[in-house]
Coordinates of C-alpha atoms in Angstrom, one line a residue:
X30 CA -31.8 -34.3 -8.5
X31 CA -30.0 -35.4 -5.3
X32 CA -29.3 -38.8 -3.9
X33 CA -27.3 -41.8 -5.1
X34 CA -30.1 -42.9 -7.5
X35 CA -32.2 -40.9 -9.9
X36 CA -35.3 -41.2 -12.0
X37 CA -33.9 -38.8 -14.6
X38 CA -31.4 -39.7 -17.3
X39 CA -27.8 -38.7 -16.2
X40 CA -27.3 -36.6 -19.3
X41 CA -29.3 -33.5 -20.3
X42 CA -32.0 -34.7 -22.7
X43 CA -31.3 -31.6 -24.8
X44 CA -27.9 -33.2 -25.6
X45 CA -29.4 -36.5 -26.6
X46 CA -32.1 -35.9 -29.2
X47 CA -34.1 -38.9 -30.3
X48 CA -31.5 -40.3 -32.7
X49 CA -32.7 -41.3 -36.1
X50 CA -30.6 -44.4 -36.2
X51 CA -31.8 -47.2 -38.4
X52 CA -32.7 -49.3 -35.4
X53 CA -34.7 -46.5 -33.8
X54 CA -36.6 -45.9 -37.0
X55 CA -37.3 -49.6 -37.3
X56 CA -38.6 -49.7 -33.7
X57 CA -40.9 -46.8 -34.1
X58 CA -42.3 -48.4 -37.2
X59 CA -43.9 -51.1 -35.1
X60 CA -47.6 -50.9 -34.0
X61 CA -47.6 -48.5 -31.0
X62 CA -50.6 -48.5 -28.7
X63 CA -49.2 -45.4 -27.0
X64 CA -50.1 -43.5 -30.2
X65 CA -53.5 -45.2 -30.7
X66 CA -56.7 -44.0 -28.9
X67 CA -58.4 -47.3 -29.5
X68 CA -57.0 -50.9 -29.8
X69 CA -56.0 -52.2 -33.2
X70 CA -58.0 -55.2 -34.4
X71 CA -54.9 -56.1 -36.4
X72 CA -52.8 -56.4 -33.3
X73 CA -54.9 -57.6 -30.4
X74 CA -53.2 -57.9 -27.0
X75 CA -51.7 -61.4 -27.0
X76 CA -49.1 -62.7 -24.6
X77 CA -48.1 -65.6 -27.0
X78 CA -46.3 -63.0 -29.1
X79 CA -44.3 -61.8 -26.1
X80 CA -43.5 -65.3 -24.9
X81 CA -42.3 -66.3 -28.3
X82 CA -40.1 -63.2 -28.5
X83 CA -38.5 -63.8 -25.1
X84 CA -37.8 -67.4 -25.9
X85 CA -36.3 -66.5 -29.3
X86 CA -34.0 -64.0 -27.6
X87 CA -32.7 -66.7 -25.2
X88 CA -34.3 -65.4 -22.1
X89 CA -36.9 -68.1 -21.6
X90 CA -35.7 -68.7 -18.0
X91 CA -37.4 -65.6 -16.8
X92 CA -40.9 -66.6 -18.1
X93 CA -43.6 -67.5 -15.7
X94 CA -44.7 -71.1 -15.6
X95 CA -46.5 -73.5 -13.3
X96 CA -43.1 -74.9 -12.3
X97 CA -40.7 -71.9 -12.5
X98 CA -37.0 -72.4 -12.4
X99 CA -35.1 -72.1 -9.1
X100 CA -35.2 -68.5 -7.8
X101 CA -31.4 -68.6 -7.3
X102 CA -31.0 -69.0 -11.1
X103 CA -32.8 -65.9 -12.2
X104 CA -33.2 -62.2 -11.3
X105 CA -35.5 -61.1 -8.5
X106 CA -38.5 -59.4 -10.2
X107 CA -40.8 -56.8 -8.7
X108 CA -43.9 -56.3 -10.9
X109 CA -46.2 -53.3 -10.4
X110 CA -49.6 -52.4 -11.7
X111 CA -52.1 -49.7 -10.8
X112 CA -54.2 -46.8 -12.2
X113 CA -51.9 -44.2 -10.6
X114 CA -48.8 -44.2 -8.5
X115 CA -47.1 -47.2 -10.1
X116 CA -44.4 -45.2 -11.8
X117 CA -43.6 -43.3 -8.6
X118 CA -43.6 -46.5 -6.5
X119 CA -41.4 -48.3 -9.0
X120 CA -38.8 -45.5 -9.0
X121 CA -38.8 -45.3 -5.2
X122 CA -38.3 -49.1 -4.9
X123 CA -35.4 -49.0 -7.4
X124 CA -33.8 -46.0 -5.8
X125 CA -34.0 -47.4 -2.3
X126 CA -32.4 -50.7 -3.4
X127 CA -29.7 -49.0 -5.5
X128 CA -28.9 -46.6 -2.6
X129 CA -28.6 -49.7 -0.4
X130 CA -26.0 -51.3 -2.7
X131 CA -28.2 -53.6 -4.8
X132 CA -27.7 -53.4 -8.5
X133 CA -31.3 -52.7 -9.8
X134 CA -32.9 -52.3 -13.2
X135 CA -36.0 -50.1 -13.7
X136 CA -38.4 -50.3 -16.6
X137 CA -41.1 -47.6 -16.8
X138 CA -43.2 -45.9 -19.5
X139 CA -43.8 -43.5 -21.1
X140 CA -40.6 -41.4 -21.4
X141 CA -40.5 -37.7 -21.3
X142 CA -37.7 -36.8 -23.7
X143 CA -36.0 -39.9 -25.2
X144 CA -36.6 -43.6 -25.3
X145 CA -33.6 -44.5 -23.2
X146 CA -35.3 -43.0 -20.1
X147 CA -37.4 -46.2 -20.0
X148 CA -34.3 -48.4 -19.3
X149 CA -32.3 -47.6 -16.2
X150 CA -29.8 -49.5 -14.1
X151 CA -28.9 -47.9 -10.8
X152 CA -30.6 -44.7 -11.8
X153 CA -28.7 -44.2 -15.1
X154 CA -30.5 -44.4 -18.4
X155 CA -29.1 -46.7 -21.1
X156 CA -26.3 -45.3 -23.3
X157 CA -27.6 -44.5 -26.8
X158 CA -24.9 -46.7 -28.4
X159 CA -25.8 -49.6 -26.2
X160 CA -29.5 -49.1 -27.1
X161 CA -28.6 -49.3 -30.8
X162 CA -26.5 -52.4 -30.1
X163 CA -29.4 -54.2 -28.4
X164 CA -31.7 -53.2 -31.2
X165 CA -29.2 -54.6 -33.7
X166 CA -29.3 -57.9 -31.8
X167 CA -33.0 -58.1 -31.5
X168 CA -34.0 -57.0 -35.1
X169 CA -32.9 -60.2 -37.0
X170 CA -34.7 -62.4 -34.4
X171 CA -37.9 -60.4 -34.8
X172 CA -37.7 -60.6 -38.6
X173 CA -37.2 -64.4 -38.5
X174 CA -40.3 -64.6 -36.3
X175 CA -42.3 -62.6 -38.7
X176 CA -41.2 -64.5 -41.8
X177 CA -42.5 -67.7 -40.4
X178 CA -45.7 -66.7 -38.7
X179 CA -48.2 -63.9 -38.0
X180 CA -46.4 -63.0 -34.7
X181 CA -45.4 -59.4 -35.3
X182 CA -44.2 -57.9 -32.0
X183 CA -45.5 -54.5 -31.1
X184 CA -43.5 -51.4 -30.0
X185 CA -44.2 -52.0 -26.3
X186 CA -43.3 -55.7 -26.5
X187 CA -40.0 -54.8 -28.1
X188 CA -39.2 -52.1 -25.5
X189 CA -40.0 -54.7 -22.8
X190 CA -37.5 -57.1 -24.4
X191 CA -34.9 -54.3 -24.7
X192 CA -35.2 -53.6 -21.0
X193 CA -34.8 -57.3 -20.0
X194 CA -31.8 -57.7 -22.4
X195 CA -30.2 -54.6 -21.0
X196 CA -30.7 -55.7 -17.4
X197 CA -29.2 -59.0 -18.2
X198 CA -26.2 -57.4 -19.9
X199 CA -25.7 -55.2 -16.8
X200 CA -26.1 -58.2 -14.4
X201 CA -28.9 -56.4 -12.5
X202 CA -29.8 -58.5 -9.5
X203 CA -33.3 -56.9 -9.1
X204 CA -35.6 -56.0 -12.0
X205 CA -38.4 -53.5 -11.2
X206 CA -41.1 -53.6 -13.9
X207 CA -44.0 -51.2 -14.3
X208 CA -46.9 -52.5 -16.4
X209 CA -47.7 -50.4 -19.5
X210 CA -51.5 -50.9 -19.6
X211 CA -53.7 -53.0 -17.3
X212 CA -52.0 -56.2 -16.1
X213 CA -53.4 -59.4 -17.3
X214 CA -52.5 -58.9 -21.0
X215 CA -49.7 -56.5 -20.5
X216 CA -46.4 -57.5 -22.2
X217 CA -44.6 -57.5 -18.8
X218 CA -46.9 -60.1 -17.5
X219 CA -45.1 -63.1 -19.1
X220 CA -42.3 -62.8 -16.5
X221 CA -42.0 -64.8 -13.2
X222 CA -42.3 -62.3 -10.4
X223 CA -41.1 -62.6 -6.8
X224 CA -43.1 -59.6 -5.4
X225 CA -46.2 -58.0 -7.0
X226 CA -47.9 -54.7 -6.1
X227 CA -51.1 -52.9 -7.1
X228 CA -50.9 -49.3 -6.1
X229 CA -54.5 -48.0 -6.8
X230 CA -57.6 -48.7 -8.9
X231 CA -59.5 -46.0 -10.7
X232 CA -61.3 -45.3 -14.0
X233 CA -58.8 -45.1 -16.9
X234 CA -58.4 -46.8 -20.2
X235 CA -62.0 -48.0 -20.0
X236 CA -62.0 -48.8 -23.7
X237 CA -59.5 -51.6 -22.9
X238 CA -59.9 -52.5 -19.3
X239 CA -63.6 -52.2 -18.5
X240 CA -66.2 -49.7 -17.4
X241 CA -66.2 -50.3 -13.7
X242 CA -63.5 -50.2 -11.1
X243 CA -64.2 -53.8 -10.3
X244 CA -63.6 -54.8 -13.9
X245 CA -60.4 -52.8 -14.0
X246 CA -59.3 -54.4 -10.7
X247 CA -59.7 -57.8 -12.2
X248 CA -57.5 -56.9 -15.1
X249 CA -54.8 -55.4 -12.8
X250 CA -55.0 -58.5 -10.6
X251 CA -54.0 -60.5 -13.6
X252 CA -50.3 -59.9 -12.7
X253 CA -50.6 -62.1 -9.6
X254 CA -48.6 -65.3 -9.9
X255 CA -49.3 -68.4 -7.8
X256 CA -47.8 -68.1 -4.3
X257 CA -46.1 -64.8 -5.0
X258 CA -46.8 -62.1 -2.3
X259 CA -48.6 -59.0 -3.2
X260 CA -48.5 -55.5 -1.6
X261 CA -51.6 -53.4 -2.0
X262 CA -52.1 -49.6 -1.7
X263 CA -55.3 -48.0 -0.6
X264 CA -58.2 -49.4 -2.5
X265 CA -62.0 -48.8 -2.7
X266 CA -64.0 -51.7 -1.1
X267 CA -65.1 -53.2 -4.5
X268 CA -61.7 -53.3 -6.2
X269 CA -60.1 -54.5 -2.9
X270 CA -62.5 -57.4 -2.7
X271 CA -61.8 -58.4 -6.2
X272 CA -58.0 -58.3 -5.8
X273 CA -58.1 -60.1 -2.4
X274 CA -60.3 -62.8 -4.0
X275 CA -57.9 -63.4 -6.8
X276 CA -55.0 -63.5 -4.3
X277 CA -56.8 -66.1 -2.3
X278 CA -57.5 -68.2 -5.4
X279 CA -53.8 -68.1 -6.3
X280 CA -52.4 -68.5 -2.8
X281 CA -50.8 -65.1 -2.8
X282 CA -50.0 -63.7 0.7
X283 CA -51.4 -60.1 0.9
X284 CA -49.8 -57.1 2.6
X285 CA -52.4 -54.4 2.7
X286 CA -51.8 -50.7 3.6
X287 CA -54.0 -49.7 6.6
X288 CA -54.5 -53.3 7.5
X289 CA -51.1 -55.1 7.7
X290 CA -48.9 -51.9 7.9
X291 CA -49.9 -48.3 8.7
X292 CA -48.9 -44.8 7.6
X293 CA -49.2 -41.5 9.4
X294 CA -48.1 -38.4 7.5
X295 CA -48.0 -34.7 7.9
X296 CA -47.0 -31.9 5.5
X297 CA -43.6 -30.4 5.9
X298 CA -43.5 -26.6 6.2
X299 CA -42.3 -25.9 2.7
X300 CA -42.7 -29.1 0.6
X301 CA -43.1 -32.8 1.0
X302 CA -44.1 -34.9 4.0
X303 CA -42.9 -36.4 7.3
X304 CA -43.9 -40.1 7.5
X305 CA -44.1 -42.7 10.2
X306 CA -44.6 -46.2 8.9
X307 CA -45.4 -49.1 11.3
X308 CA -45.5 -52.9 11.3
X309 CA -43.0 -53.6 8.5
X310 CA -41.6 -57.1 9.0
X311 CA -37.9 -56.8 8.2
X312 CA -37.2 -53.1 8.2
X313 CA -37.2 -51.0 11.4
X314 CA -40.6 -50.2 12.8
X315 CA -41.7 -47.6 13.4
X316 CA -39.8 -46.1 10.4
X317 CA -39.7 -42.3 10.4
X318 CA -38.5 -40.4 7.3
X319 CA -38.8 -37.2 5.2
X320 CA -40.2 -37.4 1.7
X321 CA -39.3 -34.8 -0.9
X322 CA -42.6 -35.4 -2.8
X323 CA -45.7 -33.5 -2.2
X324 CA -49.1 -34.8 -1.1
X325 CA -50.8 -37.6 0.8
X326 CA -50.8 -39.7 -2.3
X327 CA -47.0 -39.7 -2.6
X328 CA -46.8 -40.4 1.2
X329 CA -48.9 -43.5 0.5
X330 CA -46.7 -44.4 -2.5
X331 CA -43.6 -44.2 -0.3
X332 CA -45.1 -46.4 2.3
X333 CA -46.0 -48.9 -0.4
X334 CA -42.5 -48.8 -1.8
X335 CA -41.0 -49.5 1.6
X336 CA -43.4 -52.4 2.1
X337 CA -42.3 -53.9 -1.2
X338 CA -38.6 -53.5 -0.2
X339 CA -39.6 -55.1 3.1
X340 CA -40.6 -58.2 1.2
X341 CA -37.4 -58.2 -0.8
X342 CA -34.8 -57.9 1.9
X343 CA -35.5 -61.5 3.2
X344 CA -34.5 -62.9 -0.2
X345 CA -31.2 -64.9 0.0
X346 CA -30.2 -63.7 -3.5
X347 CA -29.6 -60.1 -2.2
X348 CA -29.2 -60.6 1.5
X349 CA -27.0 -63.5 2.0
X350 CA -25.2 -61.8 4.9
X351 CA -28.3 -60.6 6.6
X352 CA -27.3 -57.0 6.7
X353 CA -29.5 -55.4 4.0
X354 CA -32.2 -54.3 6.3
X355 CA -29.9 -51.9 8.1
X356 CA -28.5 -50.5 4.9
X357 CA -32.0 -49.9 3.6
X358 CA -33.0 -48.1 6.8
X359 CA -30.0 -45.8 6.6
X360 CA -29.2 -45.1 2.9
X361 CA -32.6 -45.8 1.4
X362 CA -34.3 -43.3 3.7
X363 CA -31.7 -40.7 2.9
X364 CA -32.5 -41.2 -0.8
X365 CA -36.2 -40.6 -0.3
X366 CA -35.5 -37.3 1.5
X367 CA -34.0 -35.9 -1.7
X368 CA -36.0 -37.8 -4.4
X369 CA -38.2 -36.2 -7.0
X370 CA -40.0 -37.5 -10.0
X371 CA -39.9 -35.7 -13.3
X372 CA -43.3 -34.2 -14.2
X373 CA -44.9 -35.4 -11.0
X374 CA -45.7 -32.1 -9.3
X375 CA -42.2 -31.0 -10.2
X376 CA -41.5 -27.3 -9.5
X377 CA -39.6 -24.8 -11.5
X378 CA -38.9 -21.2 -10.4
X379 CA -39.1 -18.6 -13.1
X380 CA -37.0 -15.5 -13.0
X381 CA -40.0 -13.3 -12.3
X382 CA -40.4 -15.1 -8.9
X383 CA -43.3 -17.3 -9.7
X384 CA -43.6 -21.1 -9.9
X385 CA -44.3 -23.5 -12.7
X386 CA -45.6 -26.9 -11.5
X387 CA -45.2 -29.6 -14.1
X388 CA -47.6 -32.6 -13.5
X389 CA -48.4 -35.4 -15.9
X390 CA -51.7 -36.1 -14.1
X391 CA -54.0 -37.5 -16.8
X392 CA -56.9 -39.1 -15.1
X393 CA -59.6 -38.1 -12.6
X394 CA -57.8 -39.5 -9.5
X395 CA -54.4 -37.9 -10.3
X396 CA -56.0 -34.6 -11.1
X397 CA -57.7 -34.8 -7.7
X398 CA -54.3 -35.2 -6.0
X399 CA -53.0 -32.2 -8.0
X400 CA -55.9 -30.1 -6.9
X401 CA -55.3 -31.0 -3.3
X402 CA -51.7 -29.7 -3.6
X403 CA -52.9 -26.5 -5.2
X404 CA -55.3 -25.9 -2.3
X405 CA -52.6 -26.8 0.3
X406 CA -49.6 -25.0 -1.2
X407 CA -50.7 -22.3 -3.6
X408 CA -54.0 -21.0 -2.1
X409 CA -52.7 -17.5 -1.9
X410 CA -51.3 -17.4 -5.4
X411 CA -52.9 -16.6 -8.7
X412 CA -53.1 -20.1 -10.2
X413 CA -53.2 -20.5 -14.0
X414 CA -53.5 -23.9 -15.7
X415 CA -52.2 -25.0 -19.1
X416 CA -54.2 -28.2 -19.8
X417 CA -54.0 -30.6 -22.7
X418 CA -54.9 -34.3 -22.7
X419 CA -55.5 -37.4 -24.9
X420 CA -58.7 -38.0 -26.8
X421 CA -59.4 -41.2 -24.8
X422 CA -59.4 -39.4 -21.4
X423 CA -62.3 -38.0 -19.4
X424 CA -61.3 -34.4 -20.1
X425 CA -64.5 -32.8 -18.8
X426 CA -64.2 -34.4 -15.4
X427 CA -60.6 -33.3 -15.1
X428 CA -61.5 -29.7 -16.1
X429 CA -64.3 -29.6 -13.6
X430 CA -61.9 -30.2 -10.8
X431 CA -59.3 -27.8 -12.1
X432 CA -61.9 -25.1 -12.6
X433 CA -62.7 -25.2 -8.8
X434 CA -59.1 -24.4 -7.7
X435 CA -57.7 -22.1 -10.3
X436 CA -58.1 -18.6 -11.6
X437 CA -57.7 -19.4 -15.3
X438 CA -57.5 -22.5 -17.5
X439 CA -55.9 -22.4 -20.9
X440 CA -56.9 -25.4 -23.0
X441 CA -54.3 -26.5 -25.5
X442 CA -53.0 -29.6 -27.3
X443 CA -49.6 -31.3 -27.6
X444 CA -47.8 -32.0 -30.8
X445 CA -45.7 -35.1 -30.1
X446 CA -48.4 -37.8 -30.3
X447 CA -51.5 -38.1 -32.5
X448 CA -53.7 -39.0 -29.5
X449 CA -54.1 -35.4 -28.5
X450 CA -57.6 -34.0 -27.8
X451 CA -58.2 -31.3 -30.4
X452 CA -58.8 -27.9 -28.8
X453 CA -61.9 -27.2 -30.9
X454 CA -63.5 -30.4 -29.9
X455 CA -62.9 -29.6 -26.2
X456 CA -64.2 -26.0 -26.7
X457 CA -67.5 -27.4 -28.1
X458 CA -67.9 -29.9 -25.3
X459 CA -67.2 -27.3 -22.6
X460 CA -69.6 -24.8 -24.2
X461 CA -72.4 -27.5 -24.2
X462 CA -71.9 -28.4 -20.5
X463 CA -73.7 -26.3 -17.9
X464 CA -71.1 -27.1 -15.3
X465 CA -68.8 -24.6 -17.0
X466 CA -71.1 -21.6 -17.1
X467 CA -69.0 -18.6 -16.2
X468 CA -65.7 -20.6 -16.3
X469 CA -62.6 -18.6 -17.1
X470 CA -61.3 -20.8 -20.0
X471 CA -59.2 -19.8 -23.0
X472 CA -58.3 -21.9 -26.0
X473 CA -54.9 -21.9 -27.7
X474 CA -53.9 -24.9 -29.9
X475 CA -50.3 -23.8 -29.9
X476 CA -49.0 -24.9 -26.5
X477 CA -45.7 -23.0 -26.6
X478 CA -47.5 -19.8 -27.5
X479 CA -50.0 -20.4 -24.6
X480 CA -47.2 -21.1 -22.2
X481 CA -45.3 -18.0 -23.3
X482 CA -48.4 -15.9 -22.6
X483 CA -48.8 -17.4 -19.1
X484 CA -45.1 -16.8 -18.3
X485 CA -45.5 -13.2 -19.4
X486 CA -48.2 -12.8 -16.8
X487 CA -46.2 -14.5 -14.1
X488 CA -45.4 -12.6 -10.9
X489 CA -43.9 -13.5 -7.5
X490 CA -47.2 -14.8 -6.3
X491 CA -48.2 -16.6 -9.4
X492 CA -48.3 -20.4 -10.1
X493 CA -48.6 -21.9 -13.6
X494 CA -49.7 -25.5 -13.5
X495 CA -49.1 -27.7 -16.6
X496 CA -51.2 -30.8 -16.6
X497 CA -53.3 -33.4 -18.5
X498 CA -50.6 -35.5 -20.2
X499 CA -47.1 -36.8 -20.2
X500 CA -46.7 -35.5 -23.7
X501 CA -47.7 -31.9 -22.8
X502 CA -45.5 -32.0 -19.7
X503 CA -42.5 -33.2 -21.8
X504 CA -43.0 -30.4 -24.4
X505 CA -43.3 -27.7 -21.7
X506 CA -40.4 -29.1 -19.7
X507 CA -38.2 -28.8 -22.9
X508 CA -39.4 -25.3 -23.4
X509 CA -38.5 -24.3 -19.8
X510 CA -35.0 -25.7 -20.4
X511 CA -34.6 -23.0 -23.0
X512 CA -35.6 -20.2 -20.7
X513 CA -33.9 -18.7 -17.6
X514 CA -35.5 -21.0 -15.0
X515 CA -34.2 -23.0 -12.1
X516 CA -35.4 -25.7 -9.8
X517 CA -37.8 -24.2 -7.3
X518 CA -36.6 -23.7 -3.8
X519 CA -38.8 -24.9 -1.0
X520 CA -41.1 -22.2 0.1

């Protein structure tokens, strides 16, 4: 990856296996919602656990309150939620700020290869030894909490605490935080933010967040803090009304894409987009840039990221000399021209001349964006899909979309997480659904064997798409690292 900041760890993940240190084993022994398909009654979502943990760790000054401490005495916090796009937007915001000379921490989830990818400062993942050191400091605090109460922090609560402790150790001036699930009851939501953002609203995690987009919007809008500005991406009318109503109730100024600032984009010849963004307040307008990410959805994400940065540059903590806007315009835009996101429509070229497209799309909206890219960029290719997803996802709706734009779909399952959707269960559901009559589907529970078979069929005008889950994308990316492949050149 090019540019002065990166969303990938600086060291090849193959060289840093998930270390079985005592601290890592202790952490993974906690209740982990990322490995549960339904919430645990034993560990309901409760923010009092997180608040207690942060206070016990001596970081109570970052907690949200009706009367937060002076902004000059704490980090500047950017807090993002959304059904899709929030990880890309968070990484773009952090990269633009880092490229502009602002020390920035980035906390995202899940990770592809090792836990440390979740904790980055200026584009570099935490060192494994420092991660162990922070775990050693946190563990006795957690054990004291547990000995005196029923407050047993979860895996995600602890990773959130690790991120904040790491950012503080590194003196990061800006903290960019992606919610893990929802917003209102997400562990990150105990913090006092300075800018919030909601990227999109769609149906996902209904078993936790609600069965309508309006209910999900209400949960996401739970991150809004009184008086704190919010930047919104493109939203359906129902969710948009919900979020704007909550913003009005809490006195939050709203900056809305297509209303307060605008985006025009067109596809570049080979890959990515050319963007023109207008009506930003502090940054140059119009702003014209190249984006090395594919699709209108990533163009909208980039516009949203720059609108967030536009809110940040007026803050005296990072712009005391008034020059940040110019640095963002020059160095931040250069960063976006080379930026890529791991497992977000990430291309690899195989030696036979074909292309592998790794995409962690795992809900209906993100699969729709993937299908749009397939139509636009790979219409002349033979397109084969390797698909595996989690048991709580709307797998049939995703497969219906993929079936319309591909020549063959191989349904598989990943190994690294017990949430996988069993191949035999999906085979039975597809067989019982008339929408799939005549569909060219194959079923192979061994994902590596399935991928090997697809690679053997690959020719110069073939594209293999891996999709459905971060976990499947991670396993196949690791497999590709062991084969003679290289980053794809722009076609």
